[in-house]
Structures are given as C-alpha cells and as structure tokens.
C-alpha cells in the first residue's frame, strides 16, 4: 500500500479537529457516533498513512458537536506551500 499525502491545509484541518476532539475528552468512537460516520472513517482521517479527509458538510457538523465555529478549523492566514522538485 502506498502512502498518500495530504495538502498542508487538509492536514491542518485534520490536526485541528483531533486537537479539539481530545480537548473535549471525546474518543474517536464518540466523535464518529455524533458525526454519524463509521469509527473507521475517523480513524482513516486521523491516520497519517491514509488520505481520507473531512468534507465541508463534516466540518459544519463537527462545529456543532465541538461547540465552535467551522472557522475554528482553519488557519488565520493562508498556508503557503513550497514545492521542491
């Protein structure tokens, strides 16, 4: 199985959701139940070797669950990506 890479903004969002989930004391299973997705989906999103990611509809529902704004999952400034070749 090959390793899939996410864009920096995708990884930022995933890391921010994980951080907020942990701060609320929620397990992956609890978040999956609240989000109405499978436990495996959240596990794949949070895994560094998978390329599953949240959709905008997920972020809206996550904001309800984690009692925040969908904006809280995004950086304040654009993430500049330098590509080396």
mmCIF file of C-alpha atoms in Angstrom:
data_model
loop_
_atom_site.group_PDB
_atom_site.id
_atom_site.type_symbol
_atom_site.label_atom_id
_atom_site.label_comp_id
_atom_site.label_asym_id
_atom_site.label_seq_id
_atom_site.Cartn_x
_atom_site.Cartn_y
_atom_site.Cartn_z
ATOM 1 C CA UNK A 1 0.000 0.000 0.000
ATOM 2 C CA UNK A 2 1.393 3.379 -0.943
ATOM 3 C CA UNK A 3 1.490 6.350 1.375
ATOM 4 C CA UNK A 4 -0.869 9.138 0.352
ATOM 5 C CA UNK A 5 -0.031 12.714 1.098
ATOM 6 C CA UNK A 6 -2.464 15.413 2.068
ATOM 7 C CA UNK A 7 -2.108 19.067 1.269
ATOM 8 C CA UNK A 8 -0.898 21.266 4.128
ATOM 9 C CA UNK A 9 -4.371 22.789 4.590
ATOM 10 C CA UNK A 10 -6.007 19.353 4.732
ATOM 11 C CA UNK A 11 -3.502 18.216 7.359
ATOM 12 C CA UNK A 12 -4.025 21.429 9.339
ATOM 13 C CA UNK A 13 -7.800 20.851 9.474
ATOM 14 C CA UNK A 14 -7.385 17.209 10.484
ATOM 15 C CA UNK A 15 -4.912 18.140 13.221
ATOM 16 C CA UNK A 16 -7.180 20.926 14.498
ATOM 17 C CA UNK A 17 -10.234 18.644 14.675
ATOM 18 C CA UNK A 18 -8.168 15.978 16.501
ATOM 19 C CA UNK A 19 -6.843 18.586 18.946
ATOM 20 C CA UNK A 20 -10.364 19.886 19.675
ATOM 21 C CA UNK A 21 -11.766 16.340 19.977
ATOM 22 C CA UNK A 22 -9.110 15.440 22.542
ATOM 23 C CA UNK A 23 -9.611 18.723 24.431
ATOM 24 C CA UNK A 24 -13.325 17.837 24.751
ATOM 25 C CA UNK A 25 -12.376 14.393 26.042
ATOM 26 C CA UNK A 26 -14.039 12.623 23.110
ATOM 27 C CA UNK A 27 -12.870 9.307 21.754
ATOM 28 C CA UNK A 28 -12.761 8.561 18.045
ATOM 29 C CA UNK A 29 -15.790 6.309 18.521
ATOM 30 C CA UNK A 30 -17.793 9.027 20.287
ATOM 31 C CA UNK A 31 -16.993 11.535 17.566
ATOM 32 C CA UNK A 32 -17.900 9.038 14.843
ATOM 33 C CA UNK A 33 -21.256 8.350 16.519
ATOM 34 C CA UNK A 34 -22.025 12.064 16.821
ATOM 35 C CA UNK A 35 -20.916 12.736 13.242
ATOM 36 C CA UNK A 36 -22.909 9.714 12.024
ATOM 37 C CA UNK A 37 -19.933 8.156 10.253
ATOM 38 C CA UNK A 38 -18.090 4.925 10.887
ATOM 39 C CA UNK A 39 -15.400 4.584 13.523
ATOM 40 C CA UNK A 40 -13.096 3.526 10.684
ATOM 41 C CA UNK A 41 -13.696 6.756 8.779
ATOM 42 C CA UNK A 42 -12.460 8.920 11.672
ATOM 43 C CA UNK A 43 -9.550 6.539 12.171
ATOM 44 C CA UNK A 44 -8.633 6.845 8.496
ATOM 45 C CA UNK A 45 -8.892 10.636 8.597
ATOM 46 C CA UNK A 46 -6.603 10.825 11.628
ATOM 47 C CA UNK A 47 -4.130 8.250 10.285
ATOM 48 C CA UNK A 48 -1.007 9.701 8.657
ATOM 49 C CA UNK A 49 -0.938 6.847 6.123
ATOM 50 C CA UNK A 50 -4.468 7.349 4.768
ATOM 51 C CA UNK A 51 -5.833 10.126 2.640
ATOM 52 C CA UNK A 52 -9.393 10.242 3.924
ATOM 53 C CA UNK A 53 -10.421 13.763 4.803
ATOM 54 C CA UNK A 54 -13.346 15.779 6.046
ATOM 55 C CA UNK A 55 -15.803 17.382 3.629
ATOM 56 C CA UNK A 56 -17.305 20.804 4.250
ATOM 57 C CA UNK A 57 -20.524 19.190 5.487
ATOM 58 C CA UNK A 58 -18.453 17.273 8.057
ATOM 59 C CA UNK A 59 -16.815 20.497 9.249
ATOM 60 C CA UNK A 60 -20.190 22.136 9.742
ATOM 61 C CA UNK A 61 -21.452 19.195 11.810
ATOM 62 C CA UNK A 62 -18.125 18.975 13.682
ATOM 63 C CA UNK A 63 -18.551 22.632 14.664
ATOM 64 C CA UNK A 64 -21.942 21.781 16.187
ATOM 65 C CA UNK A 65 -20.532 18.751 18.010
ATOM 66 C CA UNK A 66 -17.415 20.538 19.285
ATOM 67 C CA UNK A 67 -19.361 23.741 20.029
ATOM 68 C CA UNK A 68 -17.304 26.070 17.873
ATOM 69 C CA UNK A 69 -17.371 27.823 14.521
ATOM 70 C CA UNK A 70 -16.385 25.997 11.338
ATOM 71 C CA UNK A 71 -13.790 28.774 11.006
ATOM 72 C CA UNK A 72 -12.033 27.425 14.084
ATOM 73 C CA UNK A 73 -10.763 24.509 11.990
ATOM 74 C CA UNK A 74 -8.949 26.822 9.561
ATOM 75 C CA UNK A 75 -5.718 28.794 9.946
ATOM 76 C CA UNK A 76 -5.914 32.565 10.317
ATOM 77 C CA UNK A 77 -3.555 33.038 7.376
ATOM 78 C CA UNK A 78 -3.159 31.055 4.156
ATOM 79 C CA UNK A 79 -0.685 28.210 4.349
ATOM 80 C CA UNK A 80 1.956 28.736 1.720
ATOM 81 C CA UNK A 81 3.155 25.571 0.133
ATOM 82 C CA UNK A 82 6.633 25.350 -1.281
ATOM 83 C CA UNK A 83 7.068 22.565 -3.760
ATOM 84 C CA UNK A 84 10.576 21.243 -4.238
ATOM 85 C CA UNK A 85 11.403 19.410 -7.414
#
